[in-house]
Amino acid sequence: PAFGAFISDAKGVLWRDAVEVAEALGRGGDVVVLGTAEGQHGLDPIASLQPTQVASVLRSVLRQMGGGESQDSFWPDMAATVLRHALTIGLAYGATPAGQAESERTGVNPYSLWWAYQAVVSRDGLKPVLAALEQEREAWRARVVAAEKKGDKTAAADLVAQFTATFSADLAASIRYMSGAWPEMAEETRTGIIANTTQLLDGFSGARTLRERFASGTRADSIDLRRALDGGIVLNALSTIEDGLPARLTAILIKTALYREARVRETRWQASADKGSPQDRPCLVLMDEVQELATVDPSSGLSDASFWNVARSTG
């Protein structure tokens, strides 16, 4: 009972066996299934990941699709770079009133794979987003000035800290890239980047349930991966046979998010006064057809190239 579990395979069939085992052991109530069928749950796979971490996964998958590291990495690298900038902007935009209103209207969170894909393939799609961010920035500055005029140094300092966290150097760089370098890029290069991005993400357009549950950033009927680390049994029923590349990409991102949650849990336990360890609440990770699920980008601390040498300490 102390064990949590995360079980995944590319074909989306292993979960059925896991349900039988869990029920035979009296742990059927601990099971939750991720998938597109009725009664199954969604999950936002990038909610806990930073844009750079998401981009490293996308780049790794694109390189694998292109034949591996020995092939020309220019197009995968460029596609991942553009998506990283779009995600960085989406993360900030989603925190603004305009972004929140758009999310409620469309059912798509600006910090999501589907939103970022639309932002990249639409030539003018980011113009109103960048305008909204500039308007929010000016409003924030006005609030700081108003607090300073009132002599409320604490409020002013808090506003400055919030402003700095939201309108970071990374966001400024992404705005410059998507408003300058990206629209002014040579048409042939831009077309090649969009083609790689489309190859990776357009499959979500024909898989509505998969898109809504895993690529739109919405939290309805969704679970949190921390459940697997807290003793739950999380089973991934997504099938690359049924949904192809979008299902594979989603499964890889879910696995990457689990790695990130494990590292965060370890850090949190180390910082606490509790003398326990993540190893006291272990999570069993079982993956079949792992060649479909592994990523090996050495630049990411959350890829299979670098996570497993620290996995035991995370429990």
Short mmCIF file of C-alpha atoms in Angstrom, two decimals:
data_model
loop_
_atom_site.label_atom_id
_atom_site.label_comp_id
_atom_site.label_asym_id
_atom_site.label_seq_id
_atom_site.Cartn_x
_atom_site.Cartn_y
_atom_site.Cartn_z
CA PRO A 1 0.00 0.00 0.00
CA ALA A 2 2.95 2.37 0.40
CA PHE A 3 3.66 2.14 -3.32
CA GLY A 4 2.29 4.50 -5.90
CA ALA A 5 2.64 3.59 -9.57
CA PHE A 6 2.81 5.07 -13.05
CA ILE A 7 2.33 2.51 -15.82
CA SER A 8 2.47 3.35 -19.52
CA ASP A 9 2.93 1.68 -22.89
CA ALA A 10 2.76 2.86 -26.48
CA LYS A 11 -0.09 0.58 -27.54
CA GLY A 12 -2.34 1.54 -24.64
CA VAL A 13 -3.14 -2.00 -23.50
CA LEU A 14 -0.94 -2.63 -20.44
CA TRP A 15 -3.26 -0.64 -18.21
CA ARG A 16 -5.94 -3.36 -18.44
CA ASP A 17 -3.61 -5.90 -16.83
CA ALA A 18 -2.65 -3.36 -14.17
CA VAL A 19 -6.32 -2.81 -13.26
CA GLU A 20 -6.77 -6.55 -12.74
CA VAL A 21 -3.68 -6.76 -10.53
CA ALA A 22 -4.70 -3.73 -8.47
CA GLU A 23 -8.22 -5.06 -7.93
CA ALA A 24 -6.89 -8.50 -6.95
CA LEU A 25 -4.75 -6.80 -4.30
CA GLY A 26 -7.65 -4.76 -2.98
CA ARG A 27 -6.31 -1.52 -4.42
CA GLY A 28 -8.87 -0.90 -7.14
CA GLY A 29 -9.90 2.31 -5.41
CA ASP A 30 -6.40 3.72 -5.89
CA VAL A 31 -6.53 3.40 -9.69
CA VAL A 32 -7.06 6.31 -12.07
CA VAL A 33 -6.81 5.89 -15.84
CA LEU A 34 -5.61 8.58 -18.27
CA GLY A 35 -7.19 8.33 -21.70
CA THR A 36 -9.88 9.41 -24.13
CA ALA A 37 -12.59 6.85 -23.32
CA GLU A 38 -15.62 7.55 -21.16
CA GLY A 39 -14.74 7.43 -17.47
CA GLN A 40 -11.06 8.09 -18.14
CA HIS A 41 -9.32 11.31 -17.19
CA GLY A 42 -7.27 14.04 -18.79
CA LEU A 43 -4.13 15.76 -17.60
CA ASP A 44 -2.34 18.96 -18.51
CA PRO A 45 1.13 17.55 -19.29
CA ILE A 46 2.91 20.91 -19.48
CA ALA A 47 1.30 22.66 -16.48
CA SER A 48 4.29 21.90 -14.25
CA LEU A 49 6.93 22.25 -16.98
CA GLN A 50 8.74 25.40 -18.06
CA PRO A 51 8.73 26.40 -21.75
CA THR A 52 12.38 25.35 -22.08
CA GLN A 53 11.56 21.88 -20.73
CA VAL A 54 8.61 21.46 -23.08
CA ALA A 55 10.76 22.62 -26.00
CA SER A 56 13.46 20.06 -25.20
CA VAL A 57 10.87 17.27 -25.40
CA LEU A 58 9.47 18.58 -28.68
CA ARG A 59 12.97 18.87 -30.14
CA SER A 60 13.84 15.34 -29.07
CA VAL A 61 10.70 13.89 -30.68
CA LEU A 62 11.27 15.83 -33.90
CA ARG A 63 14.87 14.58 -34.08
CA GLN A 64 13.71 11.00 -33.56
CA MET A 65 11.15 11.43 -36.33
CA GLY A 66 13.92 12.71 -38.57
CA GLY A 67 16.20 9.74 -37.98
CA GLY A 68 18.08 10.65 -34.82
CA GLU A 69 20.99 12.85 -33.83
CA SER A 70 22.96 11.97 -36.98
CA GLN A 71 20.43 13.82 -39.14
CA ASP A 72 20.27 17.56 -39.77
CA SER A 73 18.96 19.08 -36.52
CA PHE A 74 18.36 22.58 -37.90
CA TRP A 75 14.63 22.21 -38.51
CA PRO A 76 13.80 20.43 -35.22
CA ASP A 77 15.90 22.97 -33.31
CA MET A 78 14.23 25.92 -35.01
CA ALA A 79 10.71 24.52 -34.59
CA ALA A 80 11.37 23.89 -30.89
CA THR A 81 12.79 27.40 -30.50
CA VAL A 82 9.75 29.08 -32.05
CA LEU A 83 7.38 26.96 -29.94
CA ARG A 84 9.38 27.83 -26.81
CA HIS A 85 8.95 31.53 -27.52
CA ALA A 86 5.22 31.06 -28.19
CA LEU A 87 4.81 29.12 -24.94
CA THR A 88 6.71 31.78 -22.99
CA ILE A 89 4.34 34.42 -24.32
CA GLY A 90 1.32 32.20 -23.70
CA LEU A 91 2.36 31.64 -20.08
CA ALA A 92 2.41 35.38 -19.41
CA TYR A 93 -0.68 36.12 -21.50
CA GLY A 94 -2.68 33.51 -19.60
CA ALA A 95 -2.15 35.50 -16.40
CA THR A 96 -3.70 38.67 -17.88
CA PRO A 97 -7.44 39.49 -17.85
CA ALA A 98 -7.47 39.28 -21.66
CA GLY A 99 -5.83 35.87 -21.63
CA GLN A 100 -8.17 34.54 -18.95
CA ALA A 101 -11.17 35.81 -20.90
CA GLU A 102 -9.90 34.10 -24.06
CA SER A 103 -9.42 30.85 -22.15
CA GLU A 104 -13.00 30.96 -20.84
CA ARG A 105 -14.35 31.77 -24.29
CA THR A 106 -12.42 29.16 -26.27
CA GLY A 107 -11.70 26.46 -23.70
CA VAL A 108 -7.99 26.69 -24.55
CA ASN A 109 -5.44 27.90 -22.01
CA PRO A 110 -2.80 30.19 -23.59
CA TYR A 111 -0.16 28.03 -21.92
CA SER A 112 -0.90 24.86 -23.86
CA LEU A 113 0.40 22.93 -26.85
CA TRP A 114 -2.66 23.72 -28.95
CA TRP A 115 -2.54 27.46 -28.27
CA ALA A 116 1.19 27.63 -29.04
CA TYR A 117 0.70 25.70 -32.28
CA GLN A 118 -2.03 28.09 -33.44
CA ALA A 119 0.17 31.06 -32.52
CA VAL A 120 3.02 29.74 -34.67
CA VAL A 121 1.04 28.82 -37.79
CA SER A 122 -1.10 31.99 -37.77
CA ARG A 123 0.77 34.91 -39.31
CA ASP A 124 -1.00 37.63 -37.33
CA GLY A 125 -2.35 35.57 -34.42
CA LEU A 126 0.03 37.04 -31.86
CA LYS A 127 -0.63 40.72 -32.61
CA PRO A 128 -3.60 41.09 -30.23
CA VAL A 129 -1.75 38.99 -27.64
CA LEU A 130 1.32 41.24 -27.71
CA ALA A 131 -0.92 44.31 -27.58
CA ALA A 132 -2.68 42.91 -24.50
CA LEU A 133 0.64 42.22 -22.81
CA GLU A 134 1.83 45.77 -23.50
CA GLN A 135 -1.43 47.15 -22.10
CA GLU A 136 -1.05 45.02 -18.98
CA ARG A 137 2.54 46.14 -18.56
CA GLU A 138 1.53 49.82 -18.68
CA ALA A 139 -1.30 49.19 -16.22
CA TRP A 140 1.14 47.51 -13.84
CA ARG A 141 3.53 50.43 -14.05
CA ALA A 142 0.67 52.79 -13.28
CA ARG A 143 -0.18 50.81 -10.14
CA VAL A 144 3.45 51.00 -9.01
CA VAL A 145 3.50 54.79 -9.52
CA ALA A 146 0.21 55.15 -7.65
CA ALA A 147 1.56 53.14 -4.69
CA GLU A 148 4.73 55.22 -4.62
CA LYS A 149 2.75 58.47 -4.65
CA LYS A 150 0.77 57.22 -1.65
CA GLY A 151 4.05 56.48 0.11
CA ASP A 152 3.17 52.79 0.43
CA LYS A 153 6.64 51.37 -0.05
CA THR A 154 5.61 47.81 0.83
CA ALA A 155 2.84 47.73 -1.77
CA ALA A 156 5.13 49.29 -4.37
CA ALA A 157 7.87 46.74 -3.66
CA ASP A 158 5.38 43.87 -3.91
CA LEU A 159 4.08 45.18 -7.23
CA VAL A 160 7.61 45.56 -8.58
CA ALA A 161 8.42 41.98 -7.56
CA GLN A 162 5.26 40.69 -9.26
CA PHE A 163 5.99 42.77 -12.34
CA THR A 164 9.55 41.45 -12.57
CA ALA A 165 8.38 37.86 -12.21
CA THR A 166 5.72 38.23 -14.93
CA PHE A 167 7.55 40.47 -17.38
CA SER A 168 10.84 38.63 -17.14
CA ALA A 169 13.89 38.86 -19.37
CA ASP A 170 12.79 35.58 -20.98
CA LEU A 171 9.41 37.09 -21.86
CA ALA A 172 11.04 40.22 -23.28
CA ALA A 173 13.31 38.08 -25.46
CA SER A 174 10.36 36.00 -26.68
CA ILE A 175 8.33 39.11 -27.52
CA ARG A 176 11.27 40.52 -29.50
CA TYR A 177 11.68 37.23 -31.36
CA MET A 178 7.99 36.70 -32.20
CA SER A 179 7.39 40.33 -33.14
CA GLY A 180 10.66 40.85 -35.02
CA ALA A 181 12.76 37.89 -36.11
CA TRP A 182 9.84 35.51 -36.70
CA PRO A 183 7.66 37.61 -39.06
CA GLU A 184 10.74 38.97 -40.84
CA MET A 185 12.32 35.53 -41.39
CA ALA A 186 12.96 34.38 -44.95
CA GLU A 187 9.79 32.80 -46.30
CA GLU A 188 11.49 29.50 -47.15
CA THR A 189 12.90 29.17 -43.64
CA ARG A 190 9.64 30.15 -42.01
CA THR A 191 7.75 27.66 -44.17
CA GLY A 192 10.15 24.87 -43.18
CA ILE A 193 9.72 25.63 -39.48
CA ILE A 194 5.93 25.68 -39.79
CA ALA A 195 6.05 22.39 -41.70
CA ASN A 196 7.99 20.73 -38.86
CA THR A 197 5.65 22.22 -36.27
CA THR A 198 2.63 21.02 -38.23
CA GLN A 199 4.08 17.54 -38.55
CA LEU A 200 4.44 17.40 -34.79
CA LEU A 201 1.21 19.00 -33.56
CA ASP A 202 -1.43 19.10 -36.30
CA GLY A 203 -2.56 15.57 -35.44
CA PHE A 204 -4.38 17.05 -32.46
CA SER A 205 -6.78 18.76 -34.88
CA GLY A 206 -8.27 15.39 -35.83
CA ALA A 207 -8.33 14.00 -32.29
CA ARG A 208 -10.79 16.23 -30.45
CA THR A 209 -11.01 14.38 -27.14
CA LEU A 210 -7.24 13.94 -26.95
CA ARG A 211 -6.77 17.64 -27.73
CA GLU A 212 -9.33 18.81 -25.17
CA ARG A 213 -8.09 16.55 -22.37
CA PHE A 214 -4.34 16.79 -22.91
CA ALA A 215 -3.34 19.65 -25.26
CA SER A 216 -5.65 22.55 -24.37
CA GLY A 217 -4.48 23.28 -20.85
CA THR A 218 -7.93 22.97 -19.32
CA ARG A 219 -8.35 21.42 -15.89
CA ALA A 220 -11.87 19.97 -16.23
CA ASP A 221 -11.94 16.27 -15.35
CA SER A 222 -8.16 16.29 -15.03
CA ILE A 223 -5.87 14.74 -12.45
CA ASP A 224 -2.48 15.71 -11.11
CA LEU A 225 0.55 13.46 -11.54
CA ARG A 226 1.42 13.95 -7.90
CA ARG A 227 -1.22 11.30 -7.28
CA ALA A 228 1.26 8.62 -8.41
CA LEU A 229 3.84 9.96 -5.94
CA ASP A 230 1.27 10.06 -3.13
CA GLY A 231 0.33 6.39 -3.38
CA GLY A 232 -2.12 6.42 -6.28
CA ILE A 233 -1.93 4.08 -9.27
CA VAL A 234 -1.92 6.16 -12.46
CA LEU A 235 -2.36 4.20 -15.69
CA ASN A 236 -1.83 5.67 -19.15
CA ALA A 237 -4.28 4.22 -21.66
CA LEU A 238 -3.31 6.46 -24.60
CA SER A 239 -2.59 4.48 -27.76
CA THR A 240 -0.27 5.47 -30.58
CA ILE A 241 -2.11 2.92 -32.73
CA GLU A 242 -5.39 4.80 -32.39
CA ASP A 243 -4.18 8.42 -32.15
CA GLY A 244 -0.68 8.24 -33.63
CA LEU A 245 1.95 10.88 -32.97
CA PRO A 246 -0.24 13.14 -30.76
CA ALA A 247 -0.76 10.26 -28.32
CA ARG A 248 2.95 9.45 -28.35
CA LEU A 249 3.91 13.07 -27.74
CA THR A 250 1.36 13.35 -24.94
CA ALA A 251 2.64 10.16 -23.28
CA ILE A 252 6.22 11.47 -23.45
CA LEU A 253 5.22 14.81 -21.91
CA ILE A 254 3.27 13.06 -19.15
CA LYS A 255 6.31 10.94 -18.35
CA THR A 256 8.52 14.05 -18.36
CA ALA A 257 6.11 15.83 -16.02
CA LEU A 258 6.31 12.85 -13.64
CA TYR A 259 10.11 13.16 -13.62
CA ARG A 260 9.77 16.83 -12.77
CA GLU A 261 7.29 16.17 -9.96
CA ALA A 262 9.67 13.56 -8.52
CA ARG A 263 12.57 16.02 -8.50
CA VAL A 264 10.38 18.70 -6.89
CA ARG A 265 9.24 16.22 -4.24
CA GLU A 266 12.86 15.36 -3.43
CA THR A 267 13.79 19.03 -3.11
CA ARG A 268 10.78 19.72 -0.90
CA TRP A 269 11.61 16.81 1.43
CA GLN A 270 15.25 17.90 1.67
CA ALA A 271 14.16 21.38 2.71
CA SER A 272 11.73 20.15 5.36
CA ALA A 273 12.45 19.27 8.98
CA ASP A 274 10.96 15.82 8.40
CA LYS A 275 13.60 13.11 8.70
CA GLY A 276 11.84 11.00 6.09
CA SER A 277 12.70 10.45 2.47
CA PRO A 278 10.86 10.13 -0.86
CA GLN A 279 12.01 6.52 -0.77
CA ASP A 280 9.58 5.98 2.11
CA ARG A 281 6.76 6.58 -0.43
CA PRO A 282 8.14 5.00 -3.59
CA CYS A 283 6.56 5.22 -7.00
CA LEU A 284 6.89 2.23 -9.30
CA VAL A 285 7.43 3.31 -12.91
CA LEU A 286 6.77 0.65 -15.53
CA MET A 287 6.95 1.38 -19.26
CA ASP A 288 6.60 -1.05 -22.16
CA GLU A 289 7.61 -0.26 -25.78
CA VAL A 290 9.97 2.21 -24.16
CA GLN A 291 11.60 3.04 -27.50
CA GLU A 292 8.41 4.96 -28.29
CA LEU A 293 8.46 6.86 -25.00
CA ALA A 294 12.12 7.64 -24.30
CA THR A 295 13.73 11.02 -24.92
CA VAL A 296 17.48 11.41 -24.82
CA ASP A 297 18.14 15.15 -25.02
CA PRO A 298 21.20 15.55 -22.75
CA SER A 299 20.53 19.26 -22.34
CA SER A 300 17.38 18.53 -20.37
CA GLY A 301 17.66 17.23 -16.83
CA LEU A 302 14.26 15.61 -17.32
CA SER A 303 15.09 13.36 -20.25
CA ASP A 304 15.84 9.65 -20.00
CA ALA A 305 19.47 10.49 -20.75
CA SER A 306 19.85 12.16 -17.37
CA PHE A 307 16.91 11.43 -15.06
CA TRP A 308 17.56 7.81 -14.20
CA ASN A 309 20.93 8.38 -12.55
CA VAL A 310 19.08 10.35 -9.85
CA ALA A 311 15.74 8.54 -9.95
CA ARG A 312 16.32 6.39 -6.84
CA SER A 313 16.88 9.38 -4.58
CA THR A 314 13.56 10.84 -5.74
CA GLY A 315 11.79 7.65 -4.69
#
